[in-house]
XYZ file of C-alpha atoms in Angstrom:
254
model
C 30.512 63.647 -91.648
C 33.606 65.434 -90.433
C 37.142 64.171 -91.161
C 37.847 63.133 -87.521
C 35.041 60.497 -87.272
C 35.990 59.158 -90.705
C 39.596 58.764 -89.588
C 38.456 56.940 -86.422
C 36.269 54.638 -88.512
C 39.136 53.859 -90.877
C 41.419 53.144 -87.920
C 38.806 50.857 -86.360
C 38.325 48.971 -89.631
C 42.080 48.602 -90.025
C 42.408 47.179 -86.513
C 39.528 44.752 -87.159
C 41.094 43.560 -90.402
C 44.475 43.119 -88.673
C 42.817 41.145 -85.892
C 40.998 38.908 -88.378
C 44.247 38.330 -90.277
C 46.046 37.313 -87.074
C 43.218 34.913 -86.130
C 43.326 33.427 -89.627
C 47.068 32.859 -89.219
C 46.477 31.181 -85.852
C 43.872 28.793 -87.267
C 46.599 27.343 -89.489
C 48.691 26.302 -86.493
C 49.418 22.692 -85.651
C 51.219 21.444 -82.530
C 53.461 18.509 -81.758
C 54.616 17.183 -78.433
C 56.118 13.992 -76.974
C 55.661 11.373 -74.262
C 57.209 13.405 -71.425
C 54.928 12.915 -68.426
C 53.685 14.727 -66.453
C 54.461 17.738 -68.642
C 53.190 16.264 -71.905
C 51.893 12.775 -72.734
C 49.027 10.898 -74.352
C 46.058 9.479 -72.509
C 43.247 7.596 -74.279
C 44.525 8.914 -77.603
C 44.640 12.581 -76.573
C 47.454 14.870 -75.478
C 47.401 15.889 -71.827
C 49.749 17.111 -69.092
C 50.982 20.466 -67.821
C 52.203 21.817 -71.146
C 49.122 20.618 -72.988
C 46.782 22.324 -70.511
C 48.726 25.568 -70.843
C 48.584 25.451 -74.645
C 44.855 24.601 -74.627
C 44.074 27.419 -72.192
C 45.931 29.920 -74.372
C 43.969 28.739 -77.412
C 40.707 28.940 -75.461
C 41.436 32.565 -74.502
C 42.338 33.423 -78.080
C 39.241 31.748 -79.437
C 41.048 29.294 -81.695
C 41.526 25.546 -82.051
C 44.549 23.706 -83.370
C 45.428 19.990 -83.409
C 47.957 18.597 -80.946
C 49.716 15.362 -81.885
C 51.943 13.260 -79.607
C 54.847 11.780 -81.583
C 58.475 10.781 -80.921
C 60.519 13.865 -80.099
C 62.887 13.613 -83.069
C 59.916 13.668 -85.458
C 58.270 16.581 -83.641
C 61.531 18.523 -83.691
C 61.962 17.904 -87.416
C 58.408 19.128 -88.140
C 58.963 22.316 -86.133
C 62.232 23.155 -87.877
C 60.949 22.505 -91.404
C 57.176 23.085 -91.500
C 55.401 26.486 -91.474
C 53.022 27.458 -88.641
C 54.132 24.641 -86.369
C 54.296 24.706 -82.578
C 56.472 22.404 -80.471
C 56.169 21.976 -76.704
C 57.761 21.850 -74.298
C 61.132 22.829 -75.783
C 64.260 23.636 -73.845
C 65.636 27.011 -74.807
C 69.359 26.838 -75.483
C 71.870 29.074 -77.343
C 72.087 26.450 -80.105
C 68.326 26.568 -80.655
C 67.741 30.277 -80.092
C 67.514 31.268 -83.773
C 65.545 28.203 -84.838
C 62.263 29.174 -83.137
C 60.071 31.930 -81.762
C 59.760 31.378 -78.032
C 56.682 31.577 -75.774
C 57.211 31.007 -72.076
C 58.642 29.872 -69.869
C 56.312 26.936 -69.238
C 58.412 24.544 -67.125
C 61.840 24.087 -65.564
C 63.960 21.032 -64.878
C 67.395 19.924 -63.763
C 69.226 17.297 -65.812
C 71.445 14.627 -64.268
C 73.409 11.585 -65.268
C 71.855 8.400 -63.886
C 73.244 4.907 -63.274
C 71.665 1.608 -62.229
C 71.308 1.227 -58.479
C 74.324 -0.580 -57.102
C 76.653 0.231 -60.013
C 79.574 2.629 -59.752
C 78.385 6.137 -58.834
C 79.160 8.903 -61.279
C 80.170 12.209 -59.657
C 81.496 14.429 -62.466
C 81.397 15.098 -66.180
C 84.810 13.630 -66.843
C 83.669 10.243 -65.565
C 80.694 10.491 -67.931
C 82.994 11.350 -70.813
C 84.844 8.069 -70.229
C 81.690 5.930 -70.016
C 81.109 3.346 -72.710
C 77.721 4.783 -73.734
C 75.297 7.456 -72.557
C 71.601 6.936 -73.334
C 69.837 10.151 -74.368
C 66.547 10.642 -76.300
C 67.222 11.610 -79.922
C 67.391 15.382 -80.643
C 66.993 16.296 -76.990
C 68.808 19.408 -75.863
C 71.056 17.191 -73.717
C 72.214 15.333 -76.784
C 72.952 18.612 -78.578
C 74.616 20.100 -75.481
C 76.887 17.164 -74.714
C 77.939 16.775 -78.353
C 78.872 20.441 -78.292
C 81.037 19.689 -75.248
C 82.900 17.019 -77.167
C 81.111 13.905 -75.890
C 81.477 11.163 -78.501
C 79.858 8.320 -76.513
C 76.192 9.290 -76.926
C 73.697 6.517 -77.750
C 70.472 8.111 -79.143
C 67.185 6.398 -78.275
C 63.607 7.282 -79.346
C 62.094 8.164 -75.940
C 62.948 8.700 -72.255
C 61.176 5.407 -71.498
C 63.589 3.604 -73.833
C 66.551 5.146 -72.030
C 65.239 3.976 -68.640
C 64.526 0.441 -69.841
C 67.938 0.064 -71.447
C 69.787 1.442 -68.431
C 68.089 -0.878 -65.940
C 68.522 -3.849 -68.325
C 72.270 -3.182 -68.323
C 72.532 -2.266 -71.995
C 74.433 0.912 -71.117
C 76.064 2.175 -67.913
C 74.676 5.705 -68.038
C 71.752 7.845 -69.128
C 71.035 11.577 -69.107
C 67.490 12.747 -68.276
C 65.549 15.523 -66.541
C 64.507 15.173 -62.921
C 60.873 16.356 -62.776
C 59.681 13.839 -65.369
C 61.721 10.885 -64.189
C 59.275 9.440 -61.623
C 56.473 9.310 -64.184
C 58.748 7.798 -66.806
C 59.834 5.061 -64.379
C 56.216 4.377 -63.405
C 55.196 4.087 -67.055
C 57.676 1.228 -67.631
C 57.017 -0.572 -64.330
C 60.123 0.662 -62.482
C 60.701 2.943 -59.507
C 63.249 5.330 -58.072
C 65.062 2.526 -56.252
C 66.138 1.059 -59.585
C 68.414 3.998 -60.496
C 70.706 6.493 -58.830
C 71.299 10.159 -59.684
C 74.877 11.240 -60.264
C 76.443 14.464 -61.514
C 74.228 17.383 -62.433
C 74.492 18.385 -66.085
C 72.489 21.599 -66.248
C 69.343 23.432 -65.194
C 66.972 24.061 -68.068
C 63.846 26.084 -68.850
C 61.245 24.929 -71.332
C 59.065 26.952 -73.677
C 56.453 26.657 -76.388
C 58.440 27.002 -79.616
C 56.968 28.203 -82.917
C 58.631 27.613 -86.282
C 60.582 30.637 -87.490
C 58.117 31.571 -90.228
C 55.190 31.830 -87.816
C 54.056 35.476 -87.958
C 55.408 37.712 -85.176
C 51.847 38.838 -84.435
C 50.940 35.277 -83.463
C 53.932 34.873 -81.161
C 53.205 38.242 -79.514
C 49.541 37.325 -78.845
C 50.528 33.957 -77.388
C 53.157 35.465 -75.095
C 50.755 38.139 -73.882
C 48.095 35.559 -73.186
C 50.525 33.413 -71.212
C 51.624 36.490 -69.269
C 47.973 37.215 -68.489
C 47.576 33.617 -67.193
C 50.538 34.139 -64.905
C 49.141 37.429 -63.657
C 45.704 36.045 -62.822
C 47.002 32.869 -61.155
C 45.642 30.337 -63.658
C 49.107 29.307 -64.830
C 50.204 28.589 -61.261
C 47.118 26.447 -60.670
C 47.883 24.359 -63.718
C 51.550 24.094 -62.816
C 50.936 22.982 -59.238
C 48.299 20.509 -60.340
C 50.939 18.593 -62.319
C 54.082 19.490 -60.364
C 53.031 20.062 -56.746
C 55.842 21.587 -54.687
C 57.953 22.527 -57.726
C 59.119 26.106 -58.125
C 57.556 28.114 -60.942
C 59.848 28.582 -63.950
C 61.709 31.810 -64.465
C 62.587 33.249 -67.888
C 66.092 32.577 -69.164
């Protein structure tokens, strides 16, 4: 056998071994998400929603399986920042979080507002919010981190978006901060509707990603991003997105 075929064989074996190693790394993955309908939520004991379908389709294309658990966001966030080979979705990408994760996306996009009870004093700017008695925000959400970084000292952390909605309408706080695209589903889940609250000042526009813990191998993150890019190129991502968010614009990378 000549040297050239031997070299090609060695290269092929090396590539096969590298591929097997990457797949072995991916089989160690575990994912966490939260009750954030329609993007992620639990139904009959299983995770579902836009983000879940995207993650499951990526895994299907890569030929792997990994568990997805729906837990309170603060717990999911803690796992992803302290536990190896952990995925968290969907996660808003912010400068404060940039170095904490490896990012795959974007997967979704939202606009965050302050909200008040219908009929109460309308809030039109951030300075009014700064003077409010309390602002309800889910614990460890990017909005909590962002507003604290802006010097807000009146934040009241709650476990879930549903808790924020309930407390606002019950009059336990004058203000909450939440995303727009998930609000209708959150209201529906707790037996309320859009007439019970009123949107005020816009806080920020945000883009969400799948976030891997920092020690997840780069090869895994690269494969996941490429697979998501392929889904966007062949139209399957758009079909999933419009199934859950009909009429919403597709997210653009930040």
